[in-house]
PDB file of C-alpha atoms and ligand atoms in Angstrom:
ATOM      1  CA  MET A  16      21.484   3.610  36.489  1.00  0.00           C
ATOM      2  CA  GLN A  17      23.437   2.457  34.059  1.00  0.00           C
ATOM      3  CA  GLN A  18      25.660   5.409  32.089  1.00  0.00           C
ATOM      4  CA  ILE A  19      25.246   4.713  28.108  1.00  0.00           C
ATOM      5  CA  THR A  20      29.235   5.246  26.936  1.00  0.00           C
ATOM      6  CA  GLU A  21      30.865   4.985  24.122  1.00  0.00           C
ATOM      7  CA  SER A  22      32.423   1.318  25.952  1.00  0.00           C
ATOM      8  CA  ASN A  23      29.546  -0.414  26.864  1.00  0.00           C
ATOM      9  CA  ILE A  24      27.987  -0.337  23.399  1.00  0.00           C
ATOM     10  CA  ILE A  25      27.199  -3.818  22.153  1.00  0.00           C
ATOM     11  CA  GLY A  26      25.385  -3.572  19.751  1.00  0.00           C
ATOM     12  CA  GLU A  27      22.466  -0.888  18.558  1.00  0.00           C
ATOM     13  CA  TYR A  28      19.074  -2.460  16.076  1.00  0.00           C
ATOM     14  CA  LYS A  29      15.953   0.484  14.453  1.00  0.00           C
ATOM     15  CA  LEU A  30      12.964  -0.563  15.582  1.00  0.00           C
ATOM     16  CA  GLU A  31      10.114   0.357  13.747  1.00  0.00           C
ATOM     17  CA  ASN A  32       6.372   0.204  14.402  1.00  0.00           C
ATOM     18  CA  LYS A  33       4.190  -1.383  12.026  1.00  0.00           C
ATOM     19  CA  LEU A  34       1.358  -0.406  10.494  1.00  0.00           C
ATOM     20  CA  LYS A  35      -1.469  -0.901   8.325  1.00  0.00           C
ATOM     21  CA  ILE A  36      -2.829   1.801   6.070  1.00  0.00           C
ATOM     22  CA  LEU A  37      -6.392   0.419   4.341  1.00  0.00           C
ATOM     23  CA  GLY A  38      -6.692   2.448   1.221  1.00  0.00           C
ATOM     24  CA  PHE A  39      -9.979   2.561  -0.844  1.00  0.00           C
ATOM     25  CA  ALA A  40     -11.456   4.183  -4.473  1.00  0.00           C
ATOM     26  CA  GLY A  41     -14.221   6.543  -4.652  1.00  0.00           C
ATOM     27  CA  SER A  42     -14.626   4.012  -8.452  1.00  0.00           C
ATOM     28  CA  LEU A  43     -16.340   0.854  -9.036  1.00  0.00           C
ATOM     29  CA  ARG A  44     -14.537   0.917 -12.310  1.00  0.00           C
ATOM     30  CA  ALA A  45     -12.270  -2.321 -13.331  1.00  0.00           C
ATOM     31  CA  GLY A  46     -10.483  -0.226 -15.281  1.00  0.00           C
ATOM     32  CA  SER A  47      -9.885   2.817 -12.710  1.00  0.00           C
ATOM     33  CA  TYR A  48      -6.762   4.851 -12.449  1.00  0.00           C
ATOM     34  CA  ASN A  49      -7.796   5.966  -8.511  1.00  0.00           C
ATOM     35  CA  LYS A  50      -7.761   2.135  -8.018  1.00  0.00           C
ATOM     36  CA  ALA A  51      -4.483   1.723 -10.183  1.00  0.00           C
ATOM     37  CA  LEU A  52      -3.469   4.645  -8.042  1.00  0.00           C
ATOM     38  CA  LEU A  53      -3.793   2.824  -4.453  1.00  0.00           C
ATOM     39  CA  HIS A  54      -1.786  -0.433  -6.465  1.00  0.00           C
ATOM     40  CA  ALA A  55       0.669   2.184  -6.835  1.00  0.00           C
ATOM     41  CA  ALA A  56       0.814   2.513  -3.262  1.00  0.00           C
ATOM     42  CA  VAL A  57       1.327  -0.871  -3.146  1.00  0.00           C
ATOM     43  CA  GLU A  58       5.134  -0.563  -4.300  1.00  0.00           C
ATOM     44  CA  LEU A  59       5.900   2.833  -3.071  1.00  0.00           C
ATOM     45  CA  LEU A  60       4.519   1.658   0.808  1.00  0.00           C
ATOM     46  CA  PRO A  61       7.525   3.113   3.441  1.00  0.00           C
ATOM     47  CA  GLU A  62       9.780   0.765   5.170  1.00  0.00           C
ATOM     48  CA  GLY A  63       7.049  -1.370   8.267  1.00  0.00           C
ATOM     49  CA  VAL A  64       3.421   0.142   6.886  1.00  0.00           C
ATOM     50  CA  THR A  65       1.273  -1.866   4.657  1.00  0.00           C
ATOM     51  CA  LEU A  66      -1.850  -1.597   2.664  1.00  0.00           C
ATOM     52  CA  GLU A  67      -4.473  -3.297   2.615  1.00  0.00           C
ATOM     53  CA  ILE A  68      -7.052  -2.646  -0.508  1.00  0.00           C
ATOM     54  CA  PHE A  69     -10.848  -2.648   0.553  1.00  0.00           C
ATOM     55  CA  ASP A  70     -12.998  -2.839  -2.430  1.00  0.00           C
ATOM     56  CA  LEU A  71     -16.974  -0.469  -2.301  1.00  0.00           C
ATOM     57  CA  LEU A  72     -18.803  -2.271  -4.789  1.00  0.00           C
ATOM     58  CA  GLY A  73     -21.611  -3.901  -2.927  1.00  0.00           C
ATOM     59  CA  ILE A  74     -22.209  -1.557  -0.566  1.00  0.00           C
ATOM     60  CA  PRO A  75     -26.247  -1.094  -0.730  1.00  0.00           C
ATOM     61  CA  ALA A  76     -27.285   2.498  -0.439  1.00  0.00           C
ATOM     62  CA  PHE A  77     -27.785   4.049   2.889  1.00  0.00           C
ATOM     63  CA  ASN A  78     -30.789   4.060   4.402  1.00  0.00           C
ATOM     64  CA  GLN A  79     -31.231   4.328   7.886  1.00  0.00           C
ATOM     65  CA  ASP A  80     -33.670   2.124   8.772  1.00  0.00           C
ATOM     66  CA  LEU A  81     -30.967  -0.124   8.874  1.00  0.00           C
ATOM     67  CA  GLU A  82     -28.504   1.286  10.909  1.00  0.00           C
ATOM     68  CA  SER A  83     -29.636  -1.087  14.173  1.00  0.00           C
ATOM     69  CA  ASP A  84     -28.855  -4.328  11.623  1.00  0.00           C
ATOM     70  CA  MET A  85     -26.027  -3.380   9.058  1.00  0.00           C
ATOM     71  CA  PRO A  86     -25.459  -5.055   5.986  1.00  0.00           C
ATOM     72  CA  THR A  87     -22.415  -7.688   6.024  1.00  0.00           C
ATOM     73  CA  LYS A  88     -20.019  -5.484   3.742  1.00  0.00           C
ATOM     74  CA  VAL A  89     -21.192  -2.212   5.691  1.00  0.00           C
ATOM     75  CA  LYS A  90     -20.125  -4.775   8.700  1.00  0.00           C
ATOM     76  CA  GLU A  91     -16.885  -5.708   6.895  1.00  0.00           C
ATOM     77  CA  PHE A  92     -15.992  -1.640   6.221  1.00  0.00           C
ATOM     78  CA  LYS A  93     -16.793  -0.864   9.462  1.00  0.00           C
ATOM     79  CA  SER A  94     -14.569  -3.022  11.630  1.00  0.00           C
ATOM     80  CA  LYS A  95     -11.526  -2.279   8.773  1.00  0.00           C
ATOM     81  CA  ILE A  96     -11.113   1.072   9.568  1.00  0.00           C
ATOM     82  CA  ARG A  97     -12.153   0.826  12.966  1.00  0.00           C
ATOM     83  CA  GLU A  98      -9.958  -2.816  13.668  1.00  0.00           C
ATOM     84  CA  GLU A  99      -7.532  -3.479  11.719  1.00  0.00           C
ATOM     85  CA  SER A 100      -5.596   0.225  10.428  1.00  0.00           C
ATOM     86  CA  ASP A 101      -4.505   2.662  12.323  1.00  0.00           C
ATOM     87  CA  ALA A 102      -4.312   4.980   8.664  1.00  0.00           C
ATOM     88  CA  ILE A 103      -6.796   5.339   6.086  1.00  0.00           C
ATOM     89  CA  LEU A 104      -5.992   6.663   2.380  1.00  0.00           C
ATOM     90  CA  ILE A 105      -8.463   6.998  -0.280  1.00  0.00           C
ATOM     91  CA  ALA A 106      -8.174   7.494  -3.917  1.00  0.00           C
ATOM     92  CA  THR A 107     -10.938   9.323  -5.961  1.00  0.00           C
ATOM     93  CA  PRO A 108     -11.789  10.390  -9.215  1.00  0.00           C
ATOM     94  CA  GLU A 109     -13.948  13.735  -9.162  1.00  0.00           C
ATOM     95  CA  TYR A 110     -17.809  13.812 -10.130  1.00  0.00           C
ATOM     96  CA  ASN A 111     -19.584  16.751 -11.519  1.00  0.00           C
ATOM     97  CA  PHE A 112     -17.048  18.822  -9.144  1.00  0.00           C
ATOM     98  CA  SER A 113     -18.079  17.105  -6.002  1.00  0.00           C
ATOM     99  CA  VAL A 114     -16.891  13.631  -4.440  1.00  0.00           C
ATOM    100  CA  PRO A 115     -18.769  10.562  -6.086  1.00  0.00           C
ATOM    101  CA  GLY A 116     -21.880   9.429  -4.911  1.00  0.00           C
ATOM    102  CA  VAL A 117     -20.441   5.263  -3.745  1.00  0.00           C
ATOM    103  CA  LEU A 118     -17.986   7.431  -2.022  1.00  0.00           C
ATOM    104  CA  LYS A 119     -20.036  10.039   0.155  1.00  0.00           C
ATOM    105  CA  ASN A 120     -22.576   7.054   0.864  1.00  0.00           C
ATOM    106  CA  ALA A 121     -19.418   4.447   2.514  1.00  0.00           C
ATOM    107  CA  ILE A 122     -18.417   7.368   4.376  1.00  0.00           C
ATOM    108  CA  ASP A 123     -22.143   7.887   5.799  1.00  0.00           C
ATOM    109  CA  TRP A 124     -22.150   4.420   6.445  1.00  0.00           C
ATOM    110  CA  ALA A 125     -19.631   3.935   8.678  1.00  0.00           C
ATOM    111  CA  SER A 126     -19.998   7.327  10.435  1.00  0.00           C
ATOM    112  CA  ARG A 127     -23.044   5.590  11.289  1.00  0.00           C
ATOM    113  CA  PRO A 128     -25.410   4.997  13.502  1.00  0.00           C
ATOM    114  CA  TYR A 129     -24.475   8.553  15.423  1.00  0.00           C
ATOM    115  CA  GLY A 130     -22.281   7.908  18.279  1.00  0.00           C
ATOM    116  CA  ASP A 131     -20.219   5.002  16.495  1.00  0.00           C
ATOM    117  CA  ASN A 132     -17.999   6.919  13.201  1.00  0.00           C
ATOM    118  CA  SER A 133     -15.648   4.311  13.274  1.00  0.00           C
ATOM    119  CA  PHE A 134     -13.886   6.890  11.111  1.00  0.00           C
ATOM    120  CA  ASP A 135     -13.471   8.613  14.414  1.00  0.00           C
ATOM    121  CA  GLY A 136      -9.504  10.463  15.609  1.00  0.00           C
ATOM    122  CA  LYS A 137      -8.250   8.151  12.383  1.00  0.00           C
ATOM    123  CA  PRO A 138      -5.498   9.582  10.046  1.00  0.00           C
ATOM    124  CA  VAL A 139      -6.215  10.373   6.796  1.00  0.00           C
ATOM    125  CA  ALA A 140      -4.243  11.076   3.293  1.00  0.00           C
ATOM    126  CA  ILE A 141      -5.762  11.639   0.020  1.00  0.00           C
ATOM    127  CA  MET A 142      -5.048  11.253  -3.512  1.00  0.00           C
ATOM    128  CA  SER A 143      -7.004  11.815  -7.094  1.00  0.00           C
ATOM    129  CA  ALA A 144      -7.189  10.955  -9.940  1.00  0.00           C
ATOM    130  CA  SER A 145      -8.739  12.764 -13.313  1.00  0.00           C
ATOM    131  CA  ILE A 146      -8.674  12.860 -17.573  1.00  0.00           C
ATOM    132  CA  GLY A 147      -9.493  16.250 -16.367  1.00  0.00           C
ATOM    133  CA  MET A 148      -6.931  19.341 -16.289  1.00  0.00           C
ATOM    134  CA  LEU A 149      -7.369  20.084 -12.334  1.00  0.00           C
ATOM    135  CA  GLY A 150      -6.871  16.692 -11.488  1.00  0.00           C
ATOM    136  CA  GLY A 151     -10.384  15.763  -8.774  1.00  0.00           C
ATOM    137  CA  ALA A 152      -8.552  19.006  -7.370  1.00  0.00           C
ATOM    138  CA  ARG A 153     -12.184  20.179  -6.257  1.00  0.00           C
ATOM    139  CA  ALA A 154     -13.135  15.826  -4.949  1.00  0.00           C
ATOM    140  CA  GLN A 155     -10.186  16.341  -2.610  1.00  0.00           C
ATOM    141  CA  TYR A 156     -11.564  19.681  -1.136  1.00  0.00           C
ATOM    142  CA  HIS A 157     -14.762  18.052  -0.988  1.00  0.00           C
ATOM    143  CA  LEU A 158     -13.359  15.666   1.636  1.00  0.00           C
ATOM    144  CA  ARG A 159     -11.047  17.868   3.726  1.00  0.00           C
ATOM    145  CA  GLN A 160     -14.588  19.688   4.583  1.00  0.00           C
ATOM    146  CA  MET A 161     -15.852  15.916   5.473  1.00  0.00           C
ATOM    147  CA  PHE A 162     -13.108  15.387   8.100  1.00  0.00           C
ATOM    148  CA  VAL A 163     -14.463  17.301  10.338  1.00  0.00           C
ATOM    149  CA  PHE A 164     -16.989  16.374  10.976  1.00  0.00           C
ATOM    150  CA  LEU A 165     -15.787  12.585  10.984  1.00  0.00           C
ATOM    151  CA  ASN A 166     -12.997  13.738  13.561  1.00  0.00           C
ATOM    152  CA  MET A 167     -10.222  12.652  11.268  1.00  0.00           C
ATOM    153  CA  TYR A 168      -6.816  14.099  10.482  1.00  0.00           C
ATOM    154  CA  PRO A 169      -5.705  14.502   7.291  1.00  0.00           C
ATOM    155  CA  VAL A 170      -1.851  14.997   5.912  1.00  0.00           C
ATOM    156  CA  ASN A 171      -1.699  18.535   4.501  1.00  0.00           C
ATOM    157  CA  GLY A 172       0.706  17.780   1.584  1.00  0.00           C
ATOM    158  CA  PRO A 173       1.665  16.795  -0.883  1.00  0.00           C
ATOM    159  CA  GLU A 174      -1.466  17.375  -2.665  1.00  0.00           C
ATOM    160  CA  VAL A 175      -0.890  13.803  -5.022  1.00  0.00           C
ATOM    161  CA  ILE A 176      -3.586  15.186  -8.505  1.00  0.00           C
ATOM    162  CA  VAL A 177      -3.286  13.261 -10.830  1.00  0.00           C
ATOM    163  CA  MET A 178      -4.553  15.568 -13.945  1.00  0.00           C
ATOM    164  CA  PHE A 179      -4.596  13.614 -17.020  1.00  0.00           C
ATOM    165  CA  ALA A 180      -4.610  10.067 -15.729  1.00  0.00           C
ATOM    166  CA  GLN A 181      -4.598   8.692 -19.248  1.00  0.00           C
ATOM    167  CA  ASP A 182      -1.102   9.736 -19.917  1.00  0.00           C
ATOM    168  CA  LYS A 183       0.409   8.962 -16.769  1.00  0.00           C
ATOM    169  CA  PHE A 184      -0.825   5.183 -16.641  1.00  0.00           C
ATOM    170  CA  ASP A 185       0.459   2.478 -19.257  1.00  0.00           C
ATOM    171  CA  ALA A 186      -1.220  -0.360 -21.030  1.00  0.00           C
ATOM    172  CA  ASN A 187      -2.079  -2.625 -17.734  1.00  0.00           C
ATOM    173  CA  ASP A 188      -2.259   0.421 -15.362  1.00  0.00           C
ATOM    174  CA  LYS A 189       0.671   0.539 -13.987  1.00  0.00           C
ATOM    175  CA  LEU A 190       1.796   4.412 -12.670  1.00  0.00           C
ATOM    176  CA  VAL A 191       4.958   5.286 -14.883  1.00  0.00           C
ATOM    177  CA  ASP A 192       5.333   8.524 -14.549  1.00  0.00           C
ATOM    178  CA  ASP A 193       8.071   9.692 -12.485  1.00  0.00           C
ATOM    179  CA  ASN A 194       6.662  12.681 -10.262  1.00  0.00           C
ATOM    180  CA  THR A 195       3.247  11.130  -9.612  1.00  0.00           C
ATOM    181  CA  ARG A 196       5.599   8.364  -8.132  1.00  0.00           C
ATOM    182  CA  LYS A 197       7.698  10.446  -6.187  1.00  0.00           C
ATOM    183  CA  PHE A 198       4.900  13.016  -4.220  1.00  0.00           C
ATOM    184  CA  LEU A 199       3.159   9.037  -3.858  1.00  0.00           C
ATOM    185  CA  THR A 200       6.288   8.187  -2.574  1.00  0.00           C
ATOM    186  CA  GLN A 201       6.330  11.822  -0.243  1.00  0.00           C
ATOM    187  CA  LEU A 202       2.741  11.357   0.133  1.00  0.00           C
ATOM    188  CA  LEU A 203       2.697   7.672   1.758  1.00  0.00           C
ATOM    189  CA  GLN A 204       5.865   8.529   3.930  1.00  0.00           C
ATOM    190  CA  ASN A 205       4.065  11.652   5.461  1.00  0.00           C
ATOM    191  CA  LEU A 206       1.033  10.072   6.541  1.00  0.00           C
ATOM    192  CA  ALA A 207       3.551   7.390   8.226  1.00  0.00           C
ATOM    193  CA  ASN A 208       5.400  10.326   9.868  1.00  0.00           C
ATOM    194  CA  TRP A 209       1.528  11.505  11.047  1.00  0.00           C
ATOM    195  CA  THR A 210       0.185   8.674  12.098  1.00  0.00           C
ATOM    196  CA  ARG A 211       2.415   7.557  15.126  1.00  0.00           C
ATOM    197  CA  ARG A 212       2.897  11.318  15.900  1.00  0.00           C
ATOM    198  CA  LEU A 213      -0.515  11.071  16.832  1.00  0.00           C
ATOM    199  CA  ARG A 214       0.231   8.083  18.077  1.00  0.00           C
ATOM    200  CA  GLY A 215       3.511  10.192  20.263  1.00  0.00           C
ATOM    201  CA  GLU A 216       5.455   7.690  18.297  1.00  0.00           C
ATOM    202  CA  ARG A 217       8.985   8.955  16.938  1.00  0.00           C
ATOM    203  CA  SER A 218       9.475   7.231  13.545  1.00  0.00           C
ATOM    204  CA  ILE A 219      12.240   4.842  14.345  1.00  0.00           C
ATOM    205  CA  LEU A 220      13.219   4.011  17.719  1.00  0.00           C
ATOM    206  CA  LEU A 221      17.089   3.504  18.539  1.00  0.00           C
ATOM    207  CA  CYS A 222      17.242   0.331  20.777  1.00  0.00           C
ATOM    208  CA  ARG A 223      20.948   0.425  21.900  1.00  0.00           C
ATOM    209  CA  GLN A 224      21.754  -3.380  23.802  1.00  0.00           C
ATOM    210  CA  LEU A 225      24.288  -2.497  26.290  1.00  0.00           C
ATOM    211  CA  ARG A 226      27.088  -4.751  28.614  1.00  0.00           C
ATOM    212  CA  LEU A 227      26.295  -5.143  31.759  1.00  0.00           C
ATOM    213  CA  GLY A 228      28.153  -3.785  34.808  1.00  0.00           C
ATOM    214  CA  SER A 229      30.816  -2.444  32.731  1.00  0.00           C
TER     215      SER A 229
HETATM  216  C1  FNR B   9     -16.943  12.404 -14.362  1.00  0.00           C
HETATM  217  N1  FNR B   9     -15.350  13.319 -15.124  1.00  0.00           N
HETATM  218  C2  FNR B   9     -14.985  14.480 -14.239  1.00  0.00           C
HETATM  219  N2  FNR B   9     -13.612  14.612 -14.047  1.00  0.00           N
HETATM  220  C3  FNR B   9     -13.217  15.884 -13.256  1.00  0.00           C
HETATM  221  O1  FNR B   9     -12.009  16.538 -13.302  1.00  0.00           O
HETATM  222  N3  FNR B   9     -14.177  16.946 -12.911  1.00  0.00           N
HETATM  223  C4  FNR B   9     -15.431  16.391 -12.808  1.00  0.00           C
HETATM  224  O2  FNR B   9     -16.427  17.445 -12.682  1.00  0.00           O
HETATM  225  C5  FNR B   9     -15.617  15.317 -13.846  1.00  0.00           C
HETATM  226  N4  FNR B   9     -17.599  14.113 -13.605  1.00  0.00           N
HETATM  227  C6  FNR B   9     -17.439  13.632 -14.044  1.00  0.00           C
HETATM  228  C7  FNR B   9     -18.989  12.916 -13.811  1.00  0.00           C
HETATM  229  C8  FNR B   9     -19.311  12.059 -14.523  1.00  0.00           C
HETATM  230  C9  FNR B   9     -20.446  11.451 -12.961  1.00  0.00           C
HETATM  231  C10 FNR B   9     -18.203  11.469 -14.415  1.00  0.00           C
HETATM  232  C11 FNR B   9     -18.249   8.987 -14.789  1.00  0.00           C
HETATM  233  C12 FNR B   9     -16.800  11.750 -14.868  1.00  0.00           C
HETATM  234  C13 FNR B   9     -14.199  12.549 -15.366  1.00  0.00           C
HETATM  235  C14 FNR B   9     -13.789  11.126 -14.444  1.00  0.00           C
HETATM  236  O3  FNR B   9     -12.211  12.197 -14.161  1.00  0.00           O
HETATM  237  C15 FNR B   9     -12.878  10.332 -15.256  1.00  0.00           C
HETATM  238  O4  FNR B   9     -13.781   9.450 -15.883  1.00  0.00           O
HETATM  239  C16 FNR B   9     -12.087   9.083 -14.452  1.00  0.00           C
HETATM  240  O5  FNR B   9     -11.180   8.414 -15.461  1.00  0.00           O
HETATM  241  C17 FNR B   9     -12.662   8.830 -13.370  1.00  0.00           C
HETATM  242  O6  FNR B   9     -11.859   8.394 -12.152  1.00  0.00           O
HETATM  243  P1  FNR B   9     -11.879   6.687 -12.121  1.00  0.00           P
HETATM  244  O7  FNR B   9     -13.172   5.965 -12.295  1.00  0.00           O
HETATM  245  O8  FNR B   9     -10.588   6.410 -13.821  1.00  0.00           O
HETATM  246  O9  FNR B   9     -10.895   6.382 -11.191  1.00  0.00           O
END
């Protein structure tokens, strides 16, 4: 086998495997801070990573009678999770100290029918925004509990918990708080690294082009 030496390296380039993240928000509100947080994430993605945002609007209330022929929007959601994403990003408000029904409902659908859990084995990162002083932290911990049953692999940090959200976004729903942008950027980087690690890939493959025969 040819040895790699200084003299036979004629080119070097870095190869990063592309990653696709699917993001959804636990709020249907047009002016939702959590939706705005997902839009901020699109701007702050690491290189080689894309984020598609899926709107949960239109997913009906869960009905186990419909599991054998799921509503179209649910089929679409399940297929986006399973076939079109490497990782999941959830942005959620906290309702009554827990996860909003809209989000729980969507998760319940995607986890069914038994044995066909679309989330199985997926890496996931979470973030929350609230107008209150705890930023939705309690909803995040209820989500983490669900990930155990769903067999998902959550990123542990940083915890992106946006308290007093009304002060962190401008009139056009743009995230303008520098500290939050910094934490969100780090969370996205950690999600990408974690996803690659779970797939047994190194974050960046260094490829060397060698002069043959030298
Ligand atoms: C809330 N809100 C709220 N906030 C919080 O920090 N803890 C809570 O338990 C609750 N509970 C709650 C219940 C219900 C039914 C509503 C509608 C709201 C306030 C919530 O954080 C705030 O409305 C957020 O702005 C909602 O998120 P979006 O829609 O901006 O993404």
